[in-house]
């Protein structure tokens, strides 16, 4: 009689482990809501707290003990750079912001940020990978931030043996919002086919400005702003400012 040997059972898949616990700190409610929706409810990441400035971020980090803090640079009250030295003692920190001024990027990395991502320069999957890598100690810097650092390095090369750095880069005025899109960001947003003016206005909408503020900033009438917004909504296939901003920021 032929004996049959039972087939060995394959070992069960190894559990992936608990999801990374994230804290989102940004004063723009659209960005916070978009990132929270994007990063929560997944098997590998979850948002345990939100904050609107650096002080709230520190208090929330003490209370919730996240693995990674996604931190904006410019916030009212205590800004991201001021809070950074305190936050890096509690968790890994990744800057997630519109700002890629050379001085800001350099200072953030000097103070211990594990990464520096500029809105519009990354896909959802790149963001998720960056969050995991920063937790493991691997630095992530998107092209706009990297370019800022390279510009500084090239500009600070010593001449005639002089080891002193040139004038403080912080004295260079920041570029207008309409110039904050880097090549990768432009590629990411090119599918929306916005005109230069529409892109500028969309940046201002995403920053939280009202129609009146946008009109004053762009030196146009509120009626013209509304006309631009109607065309923007049509191109982005959205009906509200929050939906449009979420798509524009890449968090929808």
PDB file of C-alpha atoms in Angstrom:
ATOM      1  CA  UNK A   1       0.000   0.000   0.000  1.00  0.00           C
ATOM      2  CA  UNK A   2       1.391   3.322  -1.015  1.00  0.00           C
ATOM      3  CA  UNK A   3       1.637   5.851   1.770  1.00  0.00           C
ATOM      4  CA  UNK A   4       0.999   9.451   0.874  1.00  0.00           C
ATOM      5  CA  UNK A   5       2.905  12.073   2.745  1.00  0.00           C
ATOM      6  CA  UNK A   6       0.983  15.150   3.718  1.00  0.00           C
ATOM      7  CA  UNK A   7       2.106  18.269   1.871  1.00  0.00           C
ATOM      8  CA  UNK A   8       3.987  20.595   4.159  1.00  0.00           C
ATOM      9  CA  UNK A   9       2.055  23.732   4.979  1.00  0.00           C
ATOM     10  CA  UNK A  10       3.609  26.982   3.844  1.00  0.00           C
ATOM     11  CA  UNK A  11       4.330  29.310   6.752  1.00  0.00           C
ATOM     12  CA  UNK A  12       1.828  32.131   7.117  1.00  0.00           C
ATOM     13  CA  UNK A  13       2.969  35.504   5.784  1.00  0.00           C
ATOM     14  CA  UNK A  14       4.945  37.536   8.234  1.00  0.00           C
ATOM     15  CA  UNK A  15       2.844  40.396   9.626  1.00  0.00           C
ATOM     16  CA  UNK A  16       3.915  43.767   8.300  1.00  0.00           C
ATOM     17  CA  UNK A  17       3.802  45.213  11.793  1.00  0.00           C
ATOM     18  CA  UNK A  18       1.758  48.089  13.130  1.00  0.00           C
ATOM     19  CA  UNK A  19       1.245  51.107  10.860  1.00  0.00           C
ATOM     20  CA  UNK A  20       3.537  54.097  11.161  1.00  0.00           C
ATOM     21  CA  UNK A  21       1.963  56.686  13.441  1.00  0.00           C
ATOM     22  CA  UNK A  22       2.062  60.147  11.860  1.00  0.00           C
ATOM     23  CA  UNK A  23       1.430  63.691  13.047  1.00  0.00           C
ATOM     24  CA  UNK A  24       0.495  66.310  10.424  1.00  0.00           C
ATOM     25  CA  UNK A  25       1.410  69.919  11.309  1.00  0.00           C
ATOM     26  CA  UNK A  26       0.215  72.554   8.828  1.00  0.00           C
ATOM     27  CA  UNK A  27      -1.856  75.707   9.280  1.00  0.00           C
ATOM     28  CA  UNK A  28      -3.706  75.118   5.971  1.00  0.00           C
ATOM     29  CA  UNK A  29      -6.825  73.042   6.776  1.00  0.00           C
ATOM     30  CA  UNK A  30      -7.021  71.767   3.191  1.00  0.00           C
ATOM     31  CA  UNK A  31      -3.497  70.343   3.383  1.00  0.00           C
ATOM     32  CA  UNK A  32      -4.142  68.775   6.780  1.00  0.00           C
ATOM     33  CA  UNK A  33      -7.417  67.204   5.666  1.00  0.00           C
ATOM     34  CA  UNK A  34      -5.906  65.955   2.419  1.00  0.00           C
ATOM     35  CA  UNK A  35      -2.852  64.400   4.046  1.00  0.00           C
ATOM     36  CA  UNK A  36      -4.936  62.857   6.824  1.00  0.00           C
ATOM     37  CA  UNK A  37      -7.330  61.309   4.311  1.00  0.00           C
ATOM     38  CA  UNK A  38      -4.411  60.069   2.224  1.00  0.00           C
ATOM     39  CA  UNK A  39      -2.364  58.594   5.060  1.00  0.00           C
ATOM     40  CA  UNK A  40      -5.072  57.250   7.371  1.00  0.00           C
ATOM     41  CA  UNK A  41      -6.993  54.054   6.874  1.00  0.00           C
ATOM     42  CA  UNK A  42      -4.004  52.341   5.275  1.00  0.00           C
ATOM     43  CA  UNK A  43      -2.312  49.190   6.475  1.00  0.00           C
ATOM     44  CA  UNK A  44       1.097  50.877   6.755  1.00  0.00           C
ATOM     45  CA  UNK A  45       0.352  54.461   7.910  1.00  0.00           C
ATOM     46  CA  UNK A  46      -2.147  56.280  10.086  1.00  0.00           C
ATOM     47  CA  UNK A  47      -2.465  59.895  11.248  1.00  0.00           C
ATOM     48  CA  UNK A  48      -2.783  60.005  15.040  1.00  0.00           C
ATOM     49  CA  UNK A  49      -2.912  63.812  15.434  1.00  0.00           C
ATOM     50  CA  UNK A  50      -3.000  67.142  13.594  1.00  0.00           C
ATOM     51  CA  UNK A  51      -1.593  70.535  14.552  1.00  0.00           C
ATOM     52  CA  UNK A  52      -1.852  74.071  13.199  1.00  0.00           C
ATOM     53  CA  UNK A  53       1.507  75.407  14.427  1.00  0.00           C
ATOM     54  CA  UNK A  54       4.766  74.350  16.051  1.00  0.00           C
ATOM     55  CA  UNK A  55       3.529  74.627  19.629  1.00  0.00           C
ATOM     56  CA  UNK A  56       0.495  72.436  18.939  1.00  0.00           C
ATOM     57  CA  UNK A  57       2.768  69.988  17.125  1.00  0.00           C
ATOM     58  CA  UNK A  58       5.060  69.705  20.153  1.00  0.00           C
ATOM     59  CA  UNK A  59       2.158  69.203  22.557  1.00  0.00           C
ATOM     60  CA  UNK A  60       0.558  66.629  20.257  1.00  0.00           C
ATOM     61  CA  UNK A  61       3.881  64.803  19.843  1.00  0.00           C
ATOM     62  CA  UNK A  62       4.286  64.571  23.613  1.00  0.00           C
ATOM     63  CA  UNK A  63       0.751  63.237  23.957  1.00  0.00           C
ATOM     64  CA  UNK A  64       0.595  60.824  21.004  1.00  0.00           C
ATOM     65  CA  UNK A  65       4.261  59.873  20.460  1.00  0.00           C
ATOM     66  CA  UNK A  66       4.135  59.595  16.645  1.00  0.00           C
ATOM     67  CA  UNK A  67       6.824  57.841  14.613  1.00  0.00           C
ATOM     68  CA  UNK A  68       7.079  60.636  12.030  1.00  0.00           C
ATOM     69  CA  UNK A  69       6.010  64.292  12.072  1.00  0.00           C
ATOM     70  CA  UNK A  70       5.108  65.947   8.744  1.00  0.00           C
ATOM     71  CA  UNK A  71       5.962  69.593   9.388  1.00  0.00           C
ATOM     72  CA  UNK A  72       5.210  72.758   7.422  1.00  0.00           C
ATOM     73  CA  UNK A  73       7.758  75.590   7.474  1.00  0.00           C
ATOM     74  CA  UNK A  74       5.550  78.685   7.567  1.00  0.00           C
ATOM     75  CA  UNK A  75       2.876  78.658  10.259  1.00  0.00           C
ATOM     76  CA  UNK A  76       1.503  81.432  12.478  1.00  0.00           C
ATOM     77  CA  UNK A  77       2.630  81.442  16.079  1.00  0.00           C
ATOM     78  CA  UNK A  78       5.541  79.013  16.366  1.00  0.00           C
ATOM     79  CA  UNK A  79       6.748  78.165  12.859  1.00  0.00           C
ATOM     80  CA  UNK A  80       8.189  74.857  11.722  1.00  0.00           C
ATOM     81  CA  UNK A  81      11.864  75.840  11.857  1.00  0.00           C
ATOM     82  CA  UNK A  82      11.524  77.210  15.406  1.00  0.00           C
ATOM     83  CA  UNK A  83       9.785  74.043  16.584  1.00  0.00           C
ATOM     84  CA  UNK A  84      12.095  71.639  14.761  1.00  0.00           C
ATOM     85  CA  UNK A  85      14.880  71.317  17.388  1.00  0.00           C
ATOM     86  CA  UNK A  86      12.260  70.358  19.984  1.00  0.00           C
ATOM     87  CA  UNK A  87      10.344  67.976  17.727  1.00  0.00           C
ATOM     88  CA  UNK A  88      13.362  65.958  16.544  1.00  0.00           C
ATOM     89  CA  UNK A  89      13.865  64.836  20.156  1.00  0.00           C
ATOM     90  CA  UNK A  90      10.441  63.195  20.056  1.00  0.00           C
ATOM     91  CA  UNK A  91      10.149  61.708  16.549  1.00  0.00           C
ATOM     92  CA  UNK A  92      11.586  61.659  13.045  1.00  0.00           C
ATOM     93  CA  UNK A  93      10.610  64.864  11.245  1.00  0.00           C
ATOM     94  CA  UNK A  94       9.995  65.393   7.544  1.00  0.00           C
ATOM     95  CA  UNK A  95       9.430  68.915   6.251  1.00  0.00           C
ATOM     96  CA  UNK A  96       6.436  68.977   3.898  1.00  0.00           C
ATOM     97  CA  UNK A  97       6.014  72.498   2.594  1.00  0.00           C
ATOM     98  CA  UNK A  98       5.807  74.980  -0.270  1.00  0.00           C
ATOM     99  CA  UNK A  99       9.051  76.688   0.712  1.00  0.00           C
ATOM    100  CA  UNK A 100      12.348  75.780  -0.931  1.00  0.00           C
ATOM    101  CA  UNK A 101      14.390  78.901  -0.149  1.00  0.00           C
ATOM    102  CA  UNK A 102      18.024  77.884   0.204  1.00  0.00           C
ATOM    103  CA  UNK A 103      18.419  79.142   3.753  1.00  0.00           C
ATOM    104  CA  UNK A 104      15.255  77.369   4.915  1.00  0.00           C
ATOM    105  CA  UNK A 105      16.239  74.014   3.393  1.00  0.00           C
ATOM    106  CA  UNK A 106      19.754  74.212   4.811  1.00  0.00           C
ATOM    107  CA  UNK A 107      18.551  75.228   8.273  1.00  0.00           C
ATOM    108  CA  UNK A 108      15.912  72.490   8.395  1.00  0.00           C
ATOM    109  CA  UNK A 109      18.417  69.769   7.547  1.00  0.00           C
ATOM    110  CA  UNK A 110      21.003  71.272   9.911  1.00  0.00           C
ATOM    111  CA  UNK A 111      18.476  71.186  12.755  1.00  0.00           C
ATOM    112  CA  UNK A 112      17.763  67.508  12.226  1.00  0.00           C
ATOM    113  CA  UNK A 113      14.935  67.155   9.706  1.00  0.00           C
ATOM    114  CA  UNK A 114      15.118  63.721   8.121  1.00  0.00           C
ATOM    115  CA  UNK A 115      13.698  64.887   4.800  1.00  0.00           C
ATOM    116  CA  UNK A 116      12.460  67.923   2.889  1.00  0.00           C
ATOM    117  CA  UNK A 117       9.562  67.533   0.441  1.00  0.00           C
ATOM    118  CA  UNK A 118       8.114  70.435  -1.563  1.00  0.00           C
ATOM    119  CA  UNK A 119       4.418  70.232  -2.495  1.00  0.00           C
ATOM    120  CA  UNK A 120       3.883  69.373  -6.139  1.00  0.00           C
ATOM    121  CA  UNK A 121       7.208  67.555  -6.474  1.00  0.00           C
ATOM    122  CA  UNK A 122       6.149  64.081  -5.391  1.00  0.00           C
ATOM    123  CA  UNK A 123       3.518  61.457  -6.046  1.00  0.00           C
ATOM    124  CA  UNK A 124       1.482  59.698  -3.373  1.00  0.00           C
ATOM    125  CA  UNK A 125       3.703  56.626  -3.545  1.00  0.00           C
ATOM    126  CA  UNK A 126       6.843  58.762  -3.263  1.00  0.00           C
ATOM    127  CA  UNK A 127       5.410  60.442  -0.181  1.00  0.00           C
ATOM    128  CA  UNK A 128       4.627  57.086   1.432  1.00  0.00           C
ATOM    129  CA  UNK A 129       8.107  55.765   0.651  1.00  0.00           C
ATOM    130  CA  UNK A 130       9.699  58.943   1.998  1.00  0.00           C
ATOM    131  CA  UNK A 131       7.764  58.652   5.262  1.00  0.00           C
ATOM    132  CA  UNK A 132       8.958  55.074   5.743  1.00  0.00           C
ATOM    133  CA  UNK A 133      12.542  55.911   4.781  1.00  0.00           C
ATOM    134  CA  UNK A 134      12.742  58.922   7.078  1.00  0.00           C
ATOM    135  CA  UNK A 135      11.595  56.682   9.941  1.00  0.00           C
ATOM    136  CA  UNK A 136      14.494  54.358   9.099  1.00  0.00           C
ATOM    137  CA  UNK A 137      16.989  57.201   8.979  1.00  0.00           C
ATOM    138  CA  UNK A 138      17.234  57.554   5.177  1.00  0.00           C
ATOM    139  CA  UNK A 139      17.006  61.165   4.005  1.00  0.00           C
ATOM    140  CA  UNK A 140      14.568  62.238   1.280  1.00  0.00           C
ATOM    141  CA  UNK A 141      14.862  65.607  -0.482  1.00  0.00           C
ATOM    142  CA  UNK A 142      12.728  66.552  -3.502  1.00  0.00           C
ATOM    143  CA  UNK A 143      14.342  68.257  -6.529  1.00  0.00           C
ATOM    144  CA  UNK A 144      13.421  71.834  -5.620  1.00  0.00           C
ATOM    145  CA  UNK A 145      15.045  71.516  -2.190  1.00  0.00           C
ATOM    146  CA  UNK A 146      18.073  69.685  -3.604  1.00  0.00           C
ATOM    147  CA  UNK A 147      18.537  72.382  -6.229  1.00  0.00           C
ATOM    148  CA  UNK A 148      18.494  75.048  -3.519  1.00  0.00           C
ATOM    149  CA  UNK A 149      21.282  73.250  -1.661  1.00  0.00           C
ATOM    150  CA  UNK A 150      23.338  72.776  -4.829  1.00  0.00           C
ATOM    151  CA  UNK A 151      22.953  76.460  -5.640  1.00  0.00           C
ATOM    152  CA  UNK A 152      24.330  77.341  -2.239  1.00  0.00           C
ATOM    153  CA  UNK A 153      27.236  74.914  -2.539  1.00  0.00           C
ATOM    154  CA  UNK A 154      28.185  76.295  -5.937  1.00  0.00           C
ATOM    155  CA  UNK A 155      27.866  79.868  -4.738  1.00  0.00           C
ATOM    156  CA  UNK A 156      29.888  79.247  -1.570  1.00  0.00           C
ATOM    157  CA  UNK A 157      32.924  77.707  -3.277  1.00  0.00           C
ATOM    158  CA  UNK A 158      35.939  79.554  -1.781  1.00  0.00           C
ATOM    159  CA  UNK A 159      37.778  81.938  -4.087  1.00  0.00           C
ATOM    160  CA  UNK A 160      41.544  82.574  -3.801  1.00  0.00           C
ATOM    161  CA  UNK A 161      41.773  80.353  -0.748  1.00  0.00           C
ATOM    162  CA  UNK A 162      39.176  82.339   1.172  1.00  0.00           C
ATOM    163  CA  UNK A 163      37.238  79.872   3.321  1.00  0.00           C
ATOM    164  CA  UNK A 164      34.633  82.388   4.427  1.00  0.00           C
ATOM    165  CA  UNK A 165      31.083  81.917   3.121  1.00  0.00           C
ATOM    166  CA  UNK A 166      29.544  84.694   1.000  1.00  0.00           C
ATOM    167  CA  UNK A 167      26.880  87.050   2.295  1.00  0.00           C
ATOM    168  CA  UNK A 168      24.052  85.432   4.238  1.00  0.00           C
ATOM    169  CA  UNK A 169      21.727  83.686   1.843  1.00  0.00           C
ATOM    170  CA  UNK A 170      18.834  84.537   4.119  1.00  0.00           C
ATOM    171  CA  UNK A 171      19.064  88.097   2.764  1.00  0.00           C
ATOM    172  CA  UNK A 172      17.887  86.915  -0.660  1.00  0.00           C
ATOM    173  CA  UNK A 173      14.156  87.704  -0.917  1.00  0.00           C
ATOM    174  CA  UNK A 174      11.879  84.684  -1.451  1.00  0.00           C
ATOM    175  CA  UNK A 175      10.443  84.248  -4.948  1.00  0.00           C
ATOM    176  CA  UNK A 176       6.738  84.997  -5.565  1.00  0.00           C
ATOM    177  CA  UNK A 177       4.298  82.121  -5.172  1.00  0.00           C
ATOM    178  CA  UNK A 178       3.912  81.778  -8.933  1.00  0.00           C
ATOM    179  CA  UNK A 179       7.603  80.826  -9.183  1.00  0.00           C
ATOM    180  CA  UNK A 180       7.547  78.180  -6.460  1.00  0.00           C
ATOM    181  CA  UNK A 181       6.695  75.390  -8.894  1.00  0.00           C
ATOM    182  CA  UNK A 182       9.855  73.520  -9.820  1.00  0.00           C
ATOM    183  CA  UNK A 183      10.212  71.430 -12.985  1.00  0.00           C
ATOM    184  CA  UNK A 184       8.887  68.280 -11.319  1.00  0.00           C
ATOM    185  CA  UNK A 185       5.989  70.211  -9.836  1.00  0.00           C
ATOM    186  CA  UNK A 186       5.217  71.696 -13.236  1.00  0.00           C
ATOM    187  CA  UNK A 187       5.187  68.198 -14.729  1.00  0.00           C
ATOM    188  CA  UNK A 188       2.933  66.966 -11.930  1.00  0.00           C
ATOM    189  CA  UNK A 189       0.477  69.824 -12.546  1.00  0.00           C
ATOM    190  CA  UNK A 190       0.783  70.053 -16.321  1.00  0.00           C
ATOM    191  CA  UNK A 191      -2.183  67.714 -16.743  1.00  0.00           C
ATOM    192  CA  UNK A 192      -4.433  70.471 -15.380  1.00  0.00           C
ATOM    193  CA  UNK A 193      -3.431  72.752 -18.300  1.00  0.00           C
ATOM    194  CA  UNK A 194      -3.742  75.961 -16.298  1.00  0.00           C
ATOM    195  CA  UNK A 195      -2.421  79.190 -17.758  1.00  0.00           C
ATOM    196  CA  UNK A 196       0.378  81.015 -15.931  1.00  0.00           C
ATOM    197  CA  UNK A 197      -2.139  83.408 -14.360  1.00  0.00           C
ATOM    198  CA  UNK A 198      -4.487  80.560 -13.407  1.00  0.00           C
ATOM    199  CA  UNK A 199      -1.596  78.668 -11.795  1.00  0.00           C
ATOM    200  CA  UNK A 200      -0.657  81.789  -9.825  1.00  0.00           C
ATOM    201  CA  UNK A 201      -4.241  82.206  -8.616  1.00  0.00           C
ATOM    202  CA  UNK A 202      -4.487  78.506  -7.772  1.00  0.00           C
ATOM    203  CA  UNK A 203      -1.361  78.847  -5.625  1.00  0.00           C
ATOM    204  CA  UNK A 204      -3.013  81.728  -3.778  1.00  0.00           C
ATOM    205  CA  UNK A 205      -6.243  79.752  -3.310  1.00  0.00           C
ATOM    206  CA  UNK A 206      -4.238  76.844  -1.888  1.00  0.00           C
ATOM    207  CA  UNK A 207      -2.497  79.226   0.518  1.00  0.00           C
ATOM    208  CA  UNK A 208      -5.923  80.149   1.936  1.00  0.00           C
ATOM    209  CA  UNK A 209      -6.428  83.607   0.396  1.00  0.00           C
ATOM    210  CA  UNK A 210      -9.920  85.022  -0.214  1.00  0.00           C
ATOM    211  CA  UNK A 211     -10.994  86.418  -3.591  1.00  0.00           C
ATOM    212  CA  UNK A 212     -10.530  89.941  -2.247  1.00  0.00           C
ATOM    213  CA  UNK A 213      -6.962  89.159  -1.117  1.00  0.00           C
ATOM    214  CA  UNK A 214      -6.161  87.491  -4.438  1.00  0.00           C
ATOM    215  CA  UNK A 215      -7.499  90.512  -6.347  1.00  0.00           C
ATOM    216  CA  UNK A 216      -5.287  92.849  -4.293  1.00  0.00           C
ATOM    217  CA  UNK A 217      -2.224  90.597  -4.703  1.00  0.00           C
ATOM    218  CA  UNK A 218      -2.630  90.226  -8.483  1.00  0.00           C
ATOM    219  CA  UNK A 219      -3.838  93.825  -9.103  1.00  0.00           C
ATOM    220  CA  UNK A 220      -7.051  92.628 -10.769  1.00  0.00           C
ATOM    221  CA  UNK A 221     -10.738  92.974  -9.929  1.00  0.00           C
ATOM    222  CA  UNK A 222     -12.658  90.437  -7.847  1.00  0.00           C
ATOM    223  CA  UNK A 223     -14.854  89.770 -10.880  1.00  0.00           C
ATOM    224  CA  UNK A 224     -11.764  88.793 -12.871  1.00  0.00           C
ATOM    225  CA  UNK A 225     -10.658  86.552 -10.008  1.00  0.00           C
ATOM    226  CA  UNK A 226     -14.046  84.809 -10.042  1.00  0.00           C
ATOM    227  CA  UNK A 227     -13.804  84.297 -13.804  1.00  0.00           C
ATOM    228  CA  UNK A 228     -10.356  82.740 -13.405  1.00  0.00           C
ATOM    229  CA  UNK A 229     -11.610  80.511 -10.581  1.00  0.00           C
ATOM    230  CA  UNK A 230     -14.535  79.270 -12.679  1.00  0.00           C
ATOM    231  CA  UNK A 231     -12.107  78.253 -15.444  1.00  0.00           C
ATOM    232  CA  UNK A 232      -9.760  76.648 -12.880  1.00  0.00           C
ATOM    233  CA  UNK A 233     -12.604  74.595 -11.363  1.00  0.00           C
ATOM    234  CA  UNK A 234     -13.591  73.389 -14.834  1.00  0.00           C
ATOM    235  CA  UNK A 235     -10.039  72.324 -15.678  1.00  0.00           C
ATOM    236  CA  UNK A 236      -9.522  70.591 -12.301  1.00  0.00           C
ATOM    237  CA  UNK A 237     -12.996  68.992 -12.446  1.00  0.00           C
ATOM    238  CA  UNK A 238     -13.846  70.387  -9.025  1.00  0.00           C
ATOM    239  CA  UNK A 239     -16.679  72.506  -7.607  1.00  0.00           C
ATOM    240  CA  UNK A 240     -15.166  73.916  -4.395  1.00  0.00           C
ATOM    241  CA  UNK A 241     -11.993  75.716  -3.342  1.00  0.00           C
ATOM    242  CA  UNK A 242     -11.062  72.908  -0.943  1.00  0.00           C
ATOM    243  CA  UNK A 243     -11.367  70.248  -3.666  1.00  0.00           C
ATOM    244  CA  UNK A 244      -9.313  72.342  -6.086  1.00  0.00           C
ATOM    245  CA  UNK A 245      -6.616  73.057  -3.490  1.00  0.00           C
ATOM    246  CA  UNK A 246      -6.399  69.392  -2.505  1.00  0.00           C
ATOM    247  CA  UNK A 247      -5.874  68.379  -6.149  1.00  0.00           C
ATOM    248  CA  UNK A 248      -3.366  71.178  -6.708  1.00  0.00           C
ATOM    249  CA  UNK A 249      -1.363  70.190  -3.626  1.00  0.00           C
ATOM    250  CA  UNK A 250      -1.390  66.549  -4.650  1.00  0.00           C
ATOM    251  CA  UNK A 251      -3.258  65.391  -1.549  1.00  0.00           C
ATOM    252  CA  UNK A 252      -6.557  64.445  -3.210  1.00  0.00           C
TER     253      UNK A 252
END
